[in-house]
Short mmCIF file of C-alpha atoms in Angstrom, two decimals:
data_model
loop_
_atom_site.label_atom_id
_atom_site.label_comp_id
_atom_site.label_asym_id
_atom_site.label_seq_id
_atom_site.Cartn_x
_atom_site.Cartn_y
_atom_site.Cartn_z
CA LEU A 28 -0.08 0.10 0.08
CA LYS A 29 3.14 2.28 0.45
CA GLU A 30 3.29 2.25 -3.11
CA ILE A 31 -0.09 3.30 -3.59
CA ALA A 32 0.39 6.29 -1.40
CA ASP A 33 3.49 6.90 -2.70
CA MET A 34 1.94 7.69 -6.08
CA LEU A 35 -1.17 9.62 -4.77
CA SER A 36 1.26 12.00 -2.75
CA SER A 37 2.09 13.34 -6.61
CA ASN A 38 -0.38 12.20 -9.18
CA THR A 39 -2.78 14.81 -10.32
CA SER A 40 -5.36 13.25 -12.64
CA LEU A 41 -6.75 10.06 -10.55
CA GLU A 42 -10.07 11.49 -9.07
CA GLU A 43 -11.08 8.25 -7.66
CA VAL A 44 -9.62 5.10 -5.46
CA ASN A 45 -11.55 1.99 -4.98
CA LEU A 46 -9.69 0.07 -2.07
CA ALA A 47 -12.90 -2.26 -0.96
CA GLY A 48 -12.47 -5.81 0.32
CA ASN A 49 -8.80 -5.65 1.48
CA PRO A 50 -8.70 -6.22 5.02
CA GLY A 51 -4.54 -5.95 5.29
CA VAL A 52 -5.00 -2.13 4.51
CA GLY A 53 -6.29 -1.98 8.63
CA HIS A 54 -5.31 1.29 10.70
CA VAL A 55 -1.68 1.44 9.23
CA GLY A 56 -2.57 1.11 5.08
CA THR A 57 -4.97 4.19 6.11
CA ARG A 58 -2.77 6.37 7.99
CA ALA A 59 -0.43 6.01 5.00
CA LEU A 60 -2.99 6.56 2.14
CA ALA A 61 -4.43 9.66 4.43
CA GLU A 62 -1.05 11.18 5.09
CA ALA A 63 -0.91 11.08 0.92
CA LEU A 64 -3.94 12.59 1.09
CA HIS A 65 -3.37 15.88 2.70
CA SER A 66 -1.67 17.23 -0.19
CA ASN A 67 -3.40 15.32 -2.97
CA SER A 68 -5.77 17.80 -5.13
CA SER A 69 -6.99 15.62 -7.73
CA VAL A 70 -8.79 12.56 -5.44
CA LYS A 71 -12.80 12.89 -5.18
CA PHE A 72 -14.09 9.77 -4.46
CA LEU A 73 -12.58 7.48 -1.88
CA THR A 74 -13.84 3.75 -0.81
CA LEU A 75 -12.36 1.91 1.83
CA ASP A 76 -14.99 -0.58 2.91
CA ARG A 77 -14.62 -3.81 4.38
CA ASN A 78 -10.63 -2.89 5.16
CA ASP A 79 -10.62 -3.57 9.14
CA ILE A 80 -10.28 0.03 9.48
CA ASP A 81 -10.43 1.19 13.19
CA PHE A 82 -10.69 4.37 15.29
CA ARG A 83 -6.98 4.72 14.42
CA GLY A 84 -7.55 4.56 11.09
CA ALA A 85 -10.79 7.00 11.46
CA GLN A 86 -8.82 9.22 13.26
CA ALA A 87 -5.97 9.73 10.41
CA LEU A 88 -8.73 9.80 7.90
CA ALA A 89 -9.79 12.86 10.06
CA ASN A 90 -6.73 14.78 10.02
CA MET A 91 -6.83 14.43 6.65
CA LEU A 92 -10.15 16.17 6.14
CA CYS A 93 -9.17 18.54 8.15
CA SER A 94 -7.09 20.09 5.22
CA ASN A 95 -7.82 18.44 1.94
CA THR A 96 -10.48 20.22 0.03
CA SER A 97 -10.80 18.09 -3.01
CA LEU A 98 -12.52 14.75 -1.52
CA GLU A 99 -15.95 14.93 -1.92
CA ILE A 100 -17.07 11.33 -1.03
CA LEU A 101 -15.74 8.94 1.43
CA SER A 102 -16.85 5.08 2.01
CA LEU A 103 -15.77 3.42 4.67
CA ALA A 104 -18.86 0.81 4.68
CA ASP A 105 -18.26 -2.55 6.87
CA ASN A 106 -15.38 -1.22 9.35
CA ARG A 107 -14.91 -1.14 12.62
CA ILE A 108 -14.54 2.89 13.56
CA GLY A 109 -17.09 2.55 16.73
CA ASP A 110 -18.24 5.56 18.52
CA VAL A 111 -14.41 7.12 19.20
CA GLY A 112 -13.71 7.08 15.36
CA ALA A 113 -17.42 8.57 14.70
CA ARG A 114 -16.04 11.45 17.03
CA ALA A 115 -13.10 12.13 14.95
CA LEU A 116 -14.99 12.33 11.85
CA SER A 117 -17.56 14.26 13.39
CA LYS A 118 -15.10 16.67 14.83
CA ALA A 119 -13.55 16.98 11.21
CA LEU A 120 -16.61 17.97 9.53
CA GLN A 121 -17.21 20.79 11.62
CA SER A 122 -14.76 22.46 9.50
CA ASN A 123 -14.27 20.95 6.60
CA SER A 124 -16.73 22.13 3.91
CA HIS A 125 -16.10 19.91 0.89
CA LEU A 126 -17.08 16.60 1.71
CA GLN A 127 -20.56 15.86 0.47
CA ALA A 128 -21.38 11.94 1.11
CA LEU A 129 -20.04 10.33 4.02
CA ASP A 130 -20.84 6.11 4.54
CA ILE A 131 -19.98 4.57 7.68
CA SER A 132 -22.67 1.74 7.85
CA SER A 133 -22.12 -1.23 9.64
CA ASN A 134 -19.25 0.22 12.01
CA GLY A 135 -20.34 -0.32 15.44
CA ILE A 136 -21.45 3.14 16.28
CA ASN A 137 -24.00 3.74 18.72
CA ALA A 138 -25.59 6.58 20.59
CA PHE A 139 -22.74 8.00 21.59
CA GLY A 140 -20.79 8.49 17.93
CA ALA A 141 -24.71 9.57 17.01
CA LYS A 142 -24.62 12.18 19.12
CA GLU A 143 -21.27 13.56 18.10
CA LEU A 144 -22.47 13.43 14.37
CA ALA A 145 -25.66 15.06 15.18
CA GLU A 146 -23.10 18.22 16.39
CA MET A 147 -21.44 18.17 13.23
CA LEU A 148 -24.43 18.60 11.57
CA CYS A 149 -25.85 21.57 13.28
CA SER A 150 -23.01 23.50 11.37
CA ASN A 151 -21.90 21.24 8.68
CA ALA A 152 -22.89 23.10 5.25
CA SER A 153 -21.62 20.59 2.43
CA LEU A 154 -22.79 17.25 3.43
CA GLU A 155 -25.64 15.66 1.23
CA GLY A 156 -25.21 12.11 2.33
CA VAL A 157 -25.24 10.10 5.54
CA ASN A 158 -25.35 6.50 5.38
CA LEU A 159 -25.60 5.07 8.79
CA PHE A 160 -27.33 1.75 8.18
CA GLY A 161 -26.57 -1.05 10.36
CA ASN A 162 -25.14 0.72 13.36
CA GLN A 163 -26.83 0.86 16.78
CA VAL A 164 -27.99 4.14 17.67
CA GLY A 165 -31.32 3.30 19.07
CA ASP A 166 -33.77 5.81 19.70
CA VAL A 167 -31.24 8.55 21.93
CA GLY A 168 -28.94 8.59 18.69
CA ALA A 169 -32.16 8.60 15.94
CA ARG A 170 -33.04 11.70 18.53
CA ALA A 171 -30.17 13.63 18.24
CA ILE A 172 -29.54 13.11 14.82
CA ALA A 173 -33.63 14.21 14.22
CA GLN A 174 -32.90 17.38 16.68
CA ALA A 175 -29.60 18.30 14.22
CA LEU A 176 -31.90 18.09 11.24
CA ARG A 177 -34.58 20.69 12.41
CA SER A 178 -32.23 22.99 11.45
CA ASN A 179 -29.83 21.43 8.75
CA ARG A 180 -30.19 22.37 5.54
CA CYS A 181 -28.10 20.77 3.37
CA VAL A 182 -28.57 16.70 3.82
CA LYS A 183 -30.93 15.30 1.44
CA ARG A 184 -29.92 11.67 1.73
CA LEU A 185 -30.17 10.11 5.44
CA SER A 186 -29.75 6.20 6.09
CA LEU A 187 -31.07 5.07 9.15
CA GLY A 188 -31.85 1.78 8.62
CA GLY A 189 -31.13 -1.17 10.67
CA ASN A 190 -30.32 0.83 13.99
CA GLU A 191 -33.10 -0.67 16.43
CA ILE A 192 -34.59 2.34 16.57
CA GLY A 193 -37.95 2.09 18.08
CA ASP A 194 -41.36 4.10 18.18
CA ASP A 195 -39.90 7.19 20.12
CA GLY A 196 -36.94 7.64 17.68
CA ALA A 197 -39.49 7.15 14.70
CA MET A 198 -41.72 10.29 16.86
CA GLU A 199 -38.30 12.26 17.13
CA ILE A 200 -38.16 11.95 13.28
CA SER A 201 -41.49 12.87 12.23
CA ARG A 202 -41.40 16.25 14.27
CA MET A 203 -38.22 16.93 12.25
CA LEU A 204 -40.00 15.94 8.71
CA LEU A 205 -42.62 18.76 10.11
CA SER A 206 -40.21 21.53 10.46
CA ASN A 207 -37.34 19.60 7.75
CA THR A 208 -37.03 21.39 4.28
CA SER A 209 -34.03 19.66 2.42
CA LEU A 210 -34.59 16.00 2.93
CA GLU A 211 -35.07 14.05 -0.26
CA GLN A 212 -34.52 10.37 0.56
CA LEU A 213 -34.94 8.71 3.73
CA ASP A 214 -34.43 5.19 5.16
CA LEU A 215 -35.69 3.71 7.81
CA SER A 216 -35.72 0.15 6.88
CA THR A 217 -35.36 -2.78 9.38
CA ASN A 218 -36.11 -1.01 12.86
CA SER A 219 -37.91 -1.82 15.40
CA PHE A 220 -40.77 0.65 15.73
CA ILE A 221 -44.10 -0.55 14.86
CA ASP A 222 -47.93 1.07 14.38
CA ASN A 223 -47.25 4.18 16.56
CA GLY A 224 -44.44 5.00 14.53
CA VAL A 225 -45.60 4.19 11.21
CA ARG A 226 -48.69 6.64 12.14
CA ASP A 227 -46.46 9.55 13.22
CA LEU A 228 -44.36 9.04 10.15
CA ALA A 229 -47.86 9.13 7.99
CA ASP A 230 -48.86 12.14 9.83
CA ALA A 231 -45.74 13.98 9.61
CA LEU A 232 -45.54 13.57 5.44
CA CYS A 233 -49.19 14.65 5.26
CA PHE A 234 -47.03 18.09 6.08
CA ASN A 235 -43.79 17.46 4.41
CA SER A 236 -43.83 18.05 0.49
CA MET A 237 -39.86 17.62 0.12
CA LEU A 238 -39.50 13.74 1.08
CA LYS A 239 -39.63 11.63 -2.42
CA SER A 240 -38.27 8.57 -1.09
CA LEU A 241 -38.96 6.71 2.35
CA CYS A 242 -37.73 3.15 2.65
CA LEU A 243 -39.65 0.96 5.39
CA ALA A 244 -39.02 -2.37 4.26
CA GLY A 245 -38.21 -5.28 6.34
#
């Protein structure tokens, strides 16, 4: 991986790098890539799914995001950054105004990490897509994110599918939908809410004219 990192330090034409499915990358390889991307001004899309990246790798990427001005899409799906990694990325994205989509699905993120992400969403003005599918944010995390999105006017796509969200979390999301004017796609599939949660969402959507896609599958 050192060779790829060295190349990225000088290459000025590559816009997309996909290294998904290479568990040998780990936090050491991620750190090397992040250091190269501090100065790289061409890469817009970086995919590091299924690479056994933990919070240390996430911290390295967060440091990179504090200075990088070209990266638009970062995918870290199916890793294990956890709440600590989510916190690091959230802190970086409070000042980064270039990243447009973040995929941290299936990363062992709980309510604490969701609260950190919510705090970031209160000030970030560039993220349009946030994928948190397959974590464990629960009702507490869903509430934090929903409250942040009451004032956020940038996020268009949000996935909270598979996050152990019950009726209380669905109610908070419903309240958000009454005032949010930017969200177009919402994935709440494979959660735990039942009739009351569905009823709250249906009532909210009688007044929301922005949402174009709602997934409640499974």
